[in-house]
mmCIF file of C-alpha atoms in Angstrom:
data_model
loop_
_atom_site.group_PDB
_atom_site.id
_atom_site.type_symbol
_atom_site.label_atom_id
_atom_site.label_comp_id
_atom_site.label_asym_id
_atom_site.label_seq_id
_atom_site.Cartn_x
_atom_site.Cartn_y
_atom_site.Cartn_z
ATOM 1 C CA UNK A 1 -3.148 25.620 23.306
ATOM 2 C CA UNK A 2 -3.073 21.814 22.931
ATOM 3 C CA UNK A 3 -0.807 19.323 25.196
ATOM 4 C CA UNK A 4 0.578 16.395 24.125
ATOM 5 C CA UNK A 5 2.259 13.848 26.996
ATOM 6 C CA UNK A 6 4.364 10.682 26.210
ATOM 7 C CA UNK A 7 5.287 9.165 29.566
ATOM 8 C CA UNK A 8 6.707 5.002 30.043
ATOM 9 C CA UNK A 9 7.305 4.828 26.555
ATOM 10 C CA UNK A 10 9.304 1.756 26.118
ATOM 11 C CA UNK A 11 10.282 -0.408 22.685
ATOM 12 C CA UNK A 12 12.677 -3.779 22.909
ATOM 13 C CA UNK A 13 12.818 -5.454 19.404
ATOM 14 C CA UNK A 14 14.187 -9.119 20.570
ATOM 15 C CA UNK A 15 16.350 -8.387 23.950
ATOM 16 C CA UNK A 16 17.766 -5.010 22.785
ATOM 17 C CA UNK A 17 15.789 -1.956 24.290
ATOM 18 C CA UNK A 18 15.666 0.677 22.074
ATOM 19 C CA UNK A 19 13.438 3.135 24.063
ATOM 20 C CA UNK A 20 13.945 2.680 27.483
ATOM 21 C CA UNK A 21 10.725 4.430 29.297
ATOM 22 C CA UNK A 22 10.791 7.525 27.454
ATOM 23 C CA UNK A 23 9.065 10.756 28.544
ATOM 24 C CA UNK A 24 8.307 14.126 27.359
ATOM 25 C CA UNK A 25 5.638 16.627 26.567
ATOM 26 C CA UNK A 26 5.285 18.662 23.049
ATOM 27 C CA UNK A 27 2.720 22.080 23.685
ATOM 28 C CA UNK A 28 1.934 24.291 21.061
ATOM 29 C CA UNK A 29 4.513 26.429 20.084
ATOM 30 C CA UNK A 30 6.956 24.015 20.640
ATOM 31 C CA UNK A 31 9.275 22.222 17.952
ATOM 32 C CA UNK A 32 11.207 19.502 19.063
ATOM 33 C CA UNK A 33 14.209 18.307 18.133
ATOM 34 C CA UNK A 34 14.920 14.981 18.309
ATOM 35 C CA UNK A 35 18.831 13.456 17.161
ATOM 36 C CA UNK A 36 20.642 10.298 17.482
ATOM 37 C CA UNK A 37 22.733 8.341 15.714
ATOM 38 C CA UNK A 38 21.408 5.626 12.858
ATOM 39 C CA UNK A 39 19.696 2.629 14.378
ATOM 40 C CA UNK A 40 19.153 4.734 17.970
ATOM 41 C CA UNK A 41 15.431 4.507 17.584
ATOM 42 C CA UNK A 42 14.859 7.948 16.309
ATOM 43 C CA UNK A 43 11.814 6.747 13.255
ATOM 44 C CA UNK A 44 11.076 3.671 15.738
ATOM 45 C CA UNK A 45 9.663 6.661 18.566
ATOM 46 C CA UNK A 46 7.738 8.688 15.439
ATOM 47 C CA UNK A 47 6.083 5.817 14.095
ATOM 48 C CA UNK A 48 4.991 4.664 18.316
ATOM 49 C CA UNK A 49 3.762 8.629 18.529
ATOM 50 C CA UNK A 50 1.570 8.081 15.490
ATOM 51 C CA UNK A 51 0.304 4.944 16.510
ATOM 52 C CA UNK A 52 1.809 2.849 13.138
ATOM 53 C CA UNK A 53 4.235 0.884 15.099
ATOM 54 C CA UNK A 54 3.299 -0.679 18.613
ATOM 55 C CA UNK A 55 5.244 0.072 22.235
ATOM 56 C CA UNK A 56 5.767 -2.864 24.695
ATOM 57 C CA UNK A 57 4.336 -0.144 26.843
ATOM 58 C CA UNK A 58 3.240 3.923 26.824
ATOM 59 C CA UNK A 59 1.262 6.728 27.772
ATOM 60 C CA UNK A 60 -0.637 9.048 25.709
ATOM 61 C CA UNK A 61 -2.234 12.248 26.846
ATOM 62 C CA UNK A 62 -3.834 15.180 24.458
ATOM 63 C CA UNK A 63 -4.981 18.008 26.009
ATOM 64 C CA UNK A 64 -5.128 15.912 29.671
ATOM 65 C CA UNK A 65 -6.977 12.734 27.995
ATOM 66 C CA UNK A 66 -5.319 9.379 28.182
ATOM 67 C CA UNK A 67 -5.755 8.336 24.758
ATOM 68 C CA UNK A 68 -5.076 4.682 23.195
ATOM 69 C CA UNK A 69 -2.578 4.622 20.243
ATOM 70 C CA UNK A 70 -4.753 2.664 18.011
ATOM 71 C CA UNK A 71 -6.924 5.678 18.464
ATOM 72 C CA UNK A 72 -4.626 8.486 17.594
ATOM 73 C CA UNK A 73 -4.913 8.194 13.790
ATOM 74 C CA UNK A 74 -8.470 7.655 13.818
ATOM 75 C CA UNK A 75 -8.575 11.065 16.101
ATOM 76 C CA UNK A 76 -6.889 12.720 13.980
ATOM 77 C CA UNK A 77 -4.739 14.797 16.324
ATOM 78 C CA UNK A 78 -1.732 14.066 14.805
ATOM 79 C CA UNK A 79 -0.020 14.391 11.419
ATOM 80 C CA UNK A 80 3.084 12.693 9.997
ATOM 81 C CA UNK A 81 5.461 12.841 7.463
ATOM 82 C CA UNK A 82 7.304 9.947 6.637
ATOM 83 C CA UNK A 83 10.408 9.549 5.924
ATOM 84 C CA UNK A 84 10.179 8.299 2.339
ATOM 85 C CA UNK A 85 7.796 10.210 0.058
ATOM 86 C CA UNK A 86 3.681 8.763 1.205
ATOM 87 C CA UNK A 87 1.979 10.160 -1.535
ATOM 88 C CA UNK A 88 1.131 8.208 -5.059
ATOM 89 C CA UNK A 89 3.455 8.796 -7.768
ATOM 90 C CA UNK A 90 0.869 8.647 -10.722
ATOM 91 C CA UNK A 91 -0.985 11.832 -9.883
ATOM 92 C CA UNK A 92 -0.203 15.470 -10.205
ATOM 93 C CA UNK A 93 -0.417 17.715 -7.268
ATOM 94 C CA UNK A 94 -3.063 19.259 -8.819
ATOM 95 C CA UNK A 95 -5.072 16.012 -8.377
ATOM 96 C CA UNK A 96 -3.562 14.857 -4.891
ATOM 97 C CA UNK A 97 -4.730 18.252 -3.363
ATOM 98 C CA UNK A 98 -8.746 17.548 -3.320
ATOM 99 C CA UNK A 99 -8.045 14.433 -2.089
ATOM 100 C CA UNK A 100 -6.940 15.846 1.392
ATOM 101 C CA UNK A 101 -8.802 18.949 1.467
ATOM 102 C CA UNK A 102 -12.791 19.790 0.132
ATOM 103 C CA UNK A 103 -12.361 23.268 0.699
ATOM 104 C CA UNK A 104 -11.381 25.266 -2.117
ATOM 105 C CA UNK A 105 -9.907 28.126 -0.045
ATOM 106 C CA UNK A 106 -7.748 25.068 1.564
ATOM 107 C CA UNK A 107 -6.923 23.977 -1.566
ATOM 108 C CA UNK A 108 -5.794 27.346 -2.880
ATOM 109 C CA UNK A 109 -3.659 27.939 0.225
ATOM 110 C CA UNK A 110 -1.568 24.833 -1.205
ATOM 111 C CA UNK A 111 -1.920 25.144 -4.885
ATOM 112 C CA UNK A 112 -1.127 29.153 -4.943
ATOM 113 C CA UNK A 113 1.657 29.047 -2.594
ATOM 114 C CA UNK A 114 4.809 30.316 -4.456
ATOM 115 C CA UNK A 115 6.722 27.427 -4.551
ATOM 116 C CA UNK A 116 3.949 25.010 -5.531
ATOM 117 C CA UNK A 117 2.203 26.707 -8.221
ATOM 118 C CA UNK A 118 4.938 25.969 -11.240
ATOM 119 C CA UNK A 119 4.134 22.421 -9.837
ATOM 120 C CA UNK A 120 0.778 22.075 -10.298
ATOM 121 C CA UNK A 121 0.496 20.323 -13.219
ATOM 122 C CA UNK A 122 3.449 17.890 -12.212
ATOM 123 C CA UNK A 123 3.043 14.250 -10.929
ATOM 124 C CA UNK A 124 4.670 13.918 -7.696
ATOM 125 C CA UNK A 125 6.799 10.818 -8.626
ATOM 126 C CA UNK A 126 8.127 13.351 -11.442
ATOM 127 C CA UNK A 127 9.453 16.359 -8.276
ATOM 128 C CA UNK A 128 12.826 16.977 -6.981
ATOM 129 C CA UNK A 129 13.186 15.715 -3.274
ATOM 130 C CA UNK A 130 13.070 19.809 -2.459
ATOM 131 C CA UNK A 131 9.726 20.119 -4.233
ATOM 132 C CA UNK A 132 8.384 16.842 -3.302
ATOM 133 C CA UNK A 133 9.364 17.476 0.753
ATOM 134 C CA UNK A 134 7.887 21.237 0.548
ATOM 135 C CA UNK A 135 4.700 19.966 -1.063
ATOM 136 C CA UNK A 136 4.222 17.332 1.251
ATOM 137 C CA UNK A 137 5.156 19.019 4.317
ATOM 138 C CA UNK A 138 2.407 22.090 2.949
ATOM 139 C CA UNK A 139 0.241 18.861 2.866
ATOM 140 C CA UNK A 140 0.362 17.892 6.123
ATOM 141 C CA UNK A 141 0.925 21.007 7.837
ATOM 142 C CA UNK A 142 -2.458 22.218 6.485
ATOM 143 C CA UNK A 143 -4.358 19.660 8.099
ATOM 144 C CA UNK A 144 -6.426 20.852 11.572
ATOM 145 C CA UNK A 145 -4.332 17.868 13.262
ATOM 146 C CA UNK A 146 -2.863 19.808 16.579
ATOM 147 C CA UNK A 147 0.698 18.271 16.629
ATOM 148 C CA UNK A 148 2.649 17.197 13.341
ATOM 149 C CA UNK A 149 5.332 14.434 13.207
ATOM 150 C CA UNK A 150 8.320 15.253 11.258
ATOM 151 C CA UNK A 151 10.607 12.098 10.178
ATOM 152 C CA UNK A 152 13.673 13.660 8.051
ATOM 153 C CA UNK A 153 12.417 16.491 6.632
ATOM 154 C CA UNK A 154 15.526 17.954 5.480
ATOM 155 C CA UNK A 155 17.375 15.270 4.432
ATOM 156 C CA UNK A 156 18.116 14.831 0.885
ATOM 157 C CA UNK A 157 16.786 18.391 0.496
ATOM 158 C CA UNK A 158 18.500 21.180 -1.387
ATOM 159 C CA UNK A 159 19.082 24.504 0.732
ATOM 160 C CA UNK A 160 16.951 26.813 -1.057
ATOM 161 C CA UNK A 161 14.026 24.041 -0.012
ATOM 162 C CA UNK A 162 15.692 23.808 3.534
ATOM 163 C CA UNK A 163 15.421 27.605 4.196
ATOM 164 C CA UNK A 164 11.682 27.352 3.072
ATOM 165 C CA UNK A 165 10.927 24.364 5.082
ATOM 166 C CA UNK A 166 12.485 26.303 8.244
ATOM 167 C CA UNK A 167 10.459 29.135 7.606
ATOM 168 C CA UNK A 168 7.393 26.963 7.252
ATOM 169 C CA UNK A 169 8.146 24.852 10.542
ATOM 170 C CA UNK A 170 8.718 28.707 12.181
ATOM 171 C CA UNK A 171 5.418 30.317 10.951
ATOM 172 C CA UNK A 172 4.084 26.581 11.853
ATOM 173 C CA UNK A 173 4.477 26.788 15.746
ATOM 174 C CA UNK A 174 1.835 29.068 16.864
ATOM 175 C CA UNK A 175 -0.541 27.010 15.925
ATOM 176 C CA UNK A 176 0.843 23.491 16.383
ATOM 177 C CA UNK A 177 3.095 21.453 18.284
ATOM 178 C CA UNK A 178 6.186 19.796 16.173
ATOM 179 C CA UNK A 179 8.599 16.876 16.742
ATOM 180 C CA UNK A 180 11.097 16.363 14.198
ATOM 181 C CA UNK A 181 14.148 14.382 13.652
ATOM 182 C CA UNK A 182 16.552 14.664 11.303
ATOM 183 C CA UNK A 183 20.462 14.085 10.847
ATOM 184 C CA UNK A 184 20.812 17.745 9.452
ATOM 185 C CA UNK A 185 21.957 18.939 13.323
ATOM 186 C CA UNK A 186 22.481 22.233 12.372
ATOM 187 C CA UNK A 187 18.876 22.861 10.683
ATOM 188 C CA UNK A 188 17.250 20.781 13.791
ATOM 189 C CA UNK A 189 19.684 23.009 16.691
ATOM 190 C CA UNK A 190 18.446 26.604 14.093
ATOM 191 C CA UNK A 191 14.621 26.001 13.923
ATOM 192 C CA UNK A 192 13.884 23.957 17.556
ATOM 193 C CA UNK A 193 13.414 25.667 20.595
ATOM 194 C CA UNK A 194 13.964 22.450 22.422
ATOM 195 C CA UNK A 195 16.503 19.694 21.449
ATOM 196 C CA UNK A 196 16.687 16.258 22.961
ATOM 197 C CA UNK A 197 19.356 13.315 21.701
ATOM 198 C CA UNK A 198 18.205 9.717 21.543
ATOM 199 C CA UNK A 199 21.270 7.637 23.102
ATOM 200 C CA UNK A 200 20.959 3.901 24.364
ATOM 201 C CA UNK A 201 17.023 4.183 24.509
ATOM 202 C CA UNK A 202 17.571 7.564 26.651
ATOM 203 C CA UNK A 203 16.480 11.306 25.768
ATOM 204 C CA UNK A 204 18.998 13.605 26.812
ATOM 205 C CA UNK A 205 19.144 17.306 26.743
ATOM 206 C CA UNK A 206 21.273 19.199 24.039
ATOM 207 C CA UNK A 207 21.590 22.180 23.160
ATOM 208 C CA UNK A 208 24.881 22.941 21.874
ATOM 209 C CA UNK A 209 27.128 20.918 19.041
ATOM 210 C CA UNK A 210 29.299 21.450 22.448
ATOM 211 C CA UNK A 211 26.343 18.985 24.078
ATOM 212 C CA UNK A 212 25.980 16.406 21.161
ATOM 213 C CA UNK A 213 30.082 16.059 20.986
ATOM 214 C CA UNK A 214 29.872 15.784 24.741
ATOM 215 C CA UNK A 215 27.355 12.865 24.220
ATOM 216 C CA UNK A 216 29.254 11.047 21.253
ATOM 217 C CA UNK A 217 26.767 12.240 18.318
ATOM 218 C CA UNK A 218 29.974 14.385 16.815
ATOM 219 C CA UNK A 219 33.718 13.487 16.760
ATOM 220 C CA UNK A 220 35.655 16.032 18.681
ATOM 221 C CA UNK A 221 38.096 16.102 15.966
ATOM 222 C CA UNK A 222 36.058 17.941 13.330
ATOM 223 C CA UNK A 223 35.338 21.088 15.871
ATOM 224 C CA UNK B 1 -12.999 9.428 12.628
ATOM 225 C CA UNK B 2 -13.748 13.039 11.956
ATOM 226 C CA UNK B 3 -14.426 14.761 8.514
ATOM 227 C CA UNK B 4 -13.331 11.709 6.581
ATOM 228 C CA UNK B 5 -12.370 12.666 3.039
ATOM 229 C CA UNK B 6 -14.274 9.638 0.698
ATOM 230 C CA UNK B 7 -12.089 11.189 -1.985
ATOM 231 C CA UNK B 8 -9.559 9.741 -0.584
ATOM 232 C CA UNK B 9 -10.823 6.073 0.316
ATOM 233 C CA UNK B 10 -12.004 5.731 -3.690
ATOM 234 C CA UNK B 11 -8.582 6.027 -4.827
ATOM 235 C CA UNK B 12 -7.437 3.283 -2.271
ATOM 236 C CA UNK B 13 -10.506 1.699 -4.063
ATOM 237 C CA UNK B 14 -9.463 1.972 -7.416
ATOM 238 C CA UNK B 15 -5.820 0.385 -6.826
ATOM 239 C CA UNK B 16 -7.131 -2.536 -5.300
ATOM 240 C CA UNK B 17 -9.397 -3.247 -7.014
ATOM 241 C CA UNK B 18 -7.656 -2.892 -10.542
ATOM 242 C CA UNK B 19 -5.546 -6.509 -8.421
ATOM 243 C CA UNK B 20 -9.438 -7.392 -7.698
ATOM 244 C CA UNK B 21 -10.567 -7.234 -11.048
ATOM 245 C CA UNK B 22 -7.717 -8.767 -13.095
ATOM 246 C CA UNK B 23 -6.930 -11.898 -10.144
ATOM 247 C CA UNK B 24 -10.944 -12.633 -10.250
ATOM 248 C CA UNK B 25 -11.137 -12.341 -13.952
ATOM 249 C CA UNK B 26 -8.160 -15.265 -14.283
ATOM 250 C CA UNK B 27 -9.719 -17.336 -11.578
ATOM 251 C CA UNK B 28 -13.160 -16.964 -13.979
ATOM 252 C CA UNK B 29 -11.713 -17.617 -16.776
ATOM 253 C CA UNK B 30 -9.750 -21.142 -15.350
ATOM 254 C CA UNK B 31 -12.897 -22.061 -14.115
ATOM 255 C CA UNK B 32 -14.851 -21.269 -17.513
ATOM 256 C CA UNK B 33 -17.963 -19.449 -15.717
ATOM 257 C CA UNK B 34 -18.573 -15.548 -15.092
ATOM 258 C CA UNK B 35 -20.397 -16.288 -12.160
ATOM 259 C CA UNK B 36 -16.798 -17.144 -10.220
ATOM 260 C CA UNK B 37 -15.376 -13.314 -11.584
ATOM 261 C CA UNK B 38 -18.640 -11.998 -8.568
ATOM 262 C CA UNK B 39 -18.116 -14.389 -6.090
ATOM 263 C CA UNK B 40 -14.341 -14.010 -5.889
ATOM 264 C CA UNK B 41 -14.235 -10.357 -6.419
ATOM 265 C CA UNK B 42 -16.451 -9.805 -3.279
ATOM 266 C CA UNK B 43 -14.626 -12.678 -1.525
ATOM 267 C CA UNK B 44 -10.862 -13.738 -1.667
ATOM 268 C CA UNK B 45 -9.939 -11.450 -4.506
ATOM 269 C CA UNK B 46 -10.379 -8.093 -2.233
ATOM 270 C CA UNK B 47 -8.006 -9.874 0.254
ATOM 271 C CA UNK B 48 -5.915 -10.628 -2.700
ATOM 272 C CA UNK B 49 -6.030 -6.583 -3.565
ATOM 273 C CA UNK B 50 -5.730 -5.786 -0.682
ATOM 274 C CA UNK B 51 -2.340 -7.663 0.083
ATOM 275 C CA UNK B 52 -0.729 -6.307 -3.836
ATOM 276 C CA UNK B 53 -1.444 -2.240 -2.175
ATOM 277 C CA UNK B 54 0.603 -3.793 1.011
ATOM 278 C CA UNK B 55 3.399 -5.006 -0.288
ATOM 279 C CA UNK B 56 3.565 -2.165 -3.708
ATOM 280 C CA UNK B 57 2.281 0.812 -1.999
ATOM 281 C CA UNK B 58 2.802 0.455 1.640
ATOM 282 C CA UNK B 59 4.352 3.380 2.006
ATOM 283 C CA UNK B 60 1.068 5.378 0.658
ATOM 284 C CA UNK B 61 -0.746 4.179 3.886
ATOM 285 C CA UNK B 62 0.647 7.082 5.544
ATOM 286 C CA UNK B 63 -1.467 9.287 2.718
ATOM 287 C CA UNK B 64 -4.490 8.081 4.278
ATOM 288 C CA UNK B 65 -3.400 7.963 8.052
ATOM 289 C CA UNK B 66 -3.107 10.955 7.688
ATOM 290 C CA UNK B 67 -6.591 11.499 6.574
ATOM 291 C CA UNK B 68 -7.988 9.443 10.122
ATOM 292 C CA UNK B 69 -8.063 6.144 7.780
ATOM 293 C CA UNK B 70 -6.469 3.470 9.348
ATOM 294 C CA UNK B 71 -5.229 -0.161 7.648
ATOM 295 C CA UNK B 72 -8.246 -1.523 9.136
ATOM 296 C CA UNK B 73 -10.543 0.856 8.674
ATOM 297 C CA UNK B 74 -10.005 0.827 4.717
ATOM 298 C CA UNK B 75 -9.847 -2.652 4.399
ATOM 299 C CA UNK B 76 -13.111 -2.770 6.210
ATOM 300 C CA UNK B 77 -14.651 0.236 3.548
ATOM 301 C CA UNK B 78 -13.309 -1.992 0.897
ATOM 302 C CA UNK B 79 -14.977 -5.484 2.103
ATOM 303 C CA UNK B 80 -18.385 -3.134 2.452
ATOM 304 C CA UNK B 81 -18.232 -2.094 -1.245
ATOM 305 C CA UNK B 82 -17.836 -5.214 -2.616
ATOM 306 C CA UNK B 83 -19.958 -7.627 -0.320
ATOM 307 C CA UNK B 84 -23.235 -5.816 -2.006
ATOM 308 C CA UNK B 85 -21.682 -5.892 -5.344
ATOM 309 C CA UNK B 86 -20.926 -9.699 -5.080
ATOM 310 C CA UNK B 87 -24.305 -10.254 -3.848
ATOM 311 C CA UNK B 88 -26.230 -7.964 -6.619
ATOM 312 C CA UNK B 89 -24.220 -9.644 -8.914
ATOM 313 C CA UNK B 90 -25.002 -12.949 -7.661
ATOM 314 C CA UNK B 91 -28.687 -12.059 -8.067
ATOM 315 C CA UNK B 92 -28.672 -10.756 -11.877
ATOM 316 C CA UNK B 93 -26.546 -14.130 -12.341
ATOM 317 C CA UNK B 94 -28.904 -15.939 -10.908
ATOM 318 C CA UNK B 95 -31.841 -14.188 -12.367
ATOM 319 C CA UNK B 96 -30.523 -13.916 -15.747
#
């Protein structure tokens, strides 16, 4: 069981505050759910947790050590998927496979799963946005890393690829600790067991579309 | 940084140092002597590489986050690569 704790987590780009002393803990077995509206901060918070973008101020903890966020992708304790595709167009996911994992038996895992193995032999700039988000979310998810970062992964992604990804993110939790964010609300309010809306640099509670038309993420009018 | 996958880092490598090559090569060939294609390929030309994989690929940095590599750290891999290849080719330059 790993721990991860965010507490004082604040952002300002200029004088607007985006994240406003932000707080909240991800365990494994958790998969949180994180929505707001565009420009709310949602990808500014993931890249702060992964230690790409700098805070004006936060708190790190992993399994009750304060760590630094320059050190948290040297540590390796977290993964990430970005929200546009990180991996290099010109090689196949045969080749891009090795390069993340020595093990053959690791390798297989990816490379034999059913919904990767008609890919093999295709370059990744070539894949659909289904494909391409399944095989890099198998990428990541594969790694040891304790907690995995999830920026968008449905978006863009046809349903049959949705359903798969859920299923992953499911099997996922009981052995890692997921944040996500995405503006597919009904996949994020389905597969989290905890859902929390980003609104004026605040997390708030949801856990209804009741909630997030209560908080002004959904017109009334379409429910 | 644990378990670090070189696979990995020789790929960043290769793309910036395909910029490397072809910027030092240029500057060597404006200047009319090799001996400028070593000591800007070890030199200026890696920060010149370097900056082409920022601005093309930065995206792909998340590839090797990822993998524990940070900006810094593979900048720093690449800079120890091609310090002892400017300097052995400095030598055979010199030699020769």
């Amino acid at each position: 069981m790993h721990t991860l704790i965010i507490s004082e987590l604040a952002k300002n780009f200029k004088s607007k505050s985006v994240l406003d002393y932000i707080a909240f803990e991800c365990k494994t077995g958790d998969i949180i759910g994180i929505l707001g509206r565009n420009g709310t901060g949602k990808s500014t918070l993931l890249k702060i947790l992964f230690g790409t973008l700098k805070a004006d101020k936060i708190r790190v903890s992993i399994d009750g050590k304060n760590i630094s966020p320059e050190e948290i992708i040297p540590q390796q304790k977290i993964a990430y998927l970005p929200q546009e595709s990180f991996l290099p167009k010109s090689l196949n996911v045969r080749e891009i496979v090795p390069l993340y994992f020595k093990e053959g038996d690791m390798q297989d895992k990816i490379l034999y799963d059913p919904l990767i193995a008609h890919i093999a032999n295709t370059k990744a700039g070539n894949l659909s946005m289904g494909e391409l988000r399944y095989f890099e979310l198998m990428l990541v998810s594969t790694l040891p890393n304790p907690f995995l970062i999830l920026d968008e992964p449905f978006s863009m992604v046809e349903t049959l690829y949705r359903e798969k990804i859920k299923e992953k993110l499911i099997n996922l939790k009981t052995t890692k600790g997921i944040i996500m964010t995405d503006h597919y609300y009904h996949d994020i309010l389905e597969t989290a067991n905890s859902c929390l809306l980003l609104r004026n640099g605040r997390l708030i509670t949801v856990n209804s579309i009741d909630d997030l038309i209560g908080n002004g993420y959904l017109p009334a009018s379409n429910y | 940084m644990k378990h670090p996958n070189t696979k990995a880092f020789w790929l960043y490598y290769r793309i910036t140092s395909i910029t490397n090559l072809a910027f030092s090569a240029i500057f060597a060939a404006i200047k009319l002597d090799f001996i400028w294609l070593f000591l800007i390929y070890g030199t200026f030309g890696t920060g010149v590489g370097i900056l082409f994989f920022n601005y093309y690929y930065k995206n792909q940095y998340y590839f090797y986050h990822n993998l524990g590599y940070t900006r810094r750290k593979l900048a720093q891999n690449t800079f120890l690569v091609n310090i002892p290849i400017l300097i052995i080719g400095l030598t055979l330059f010199l030699i020769g």
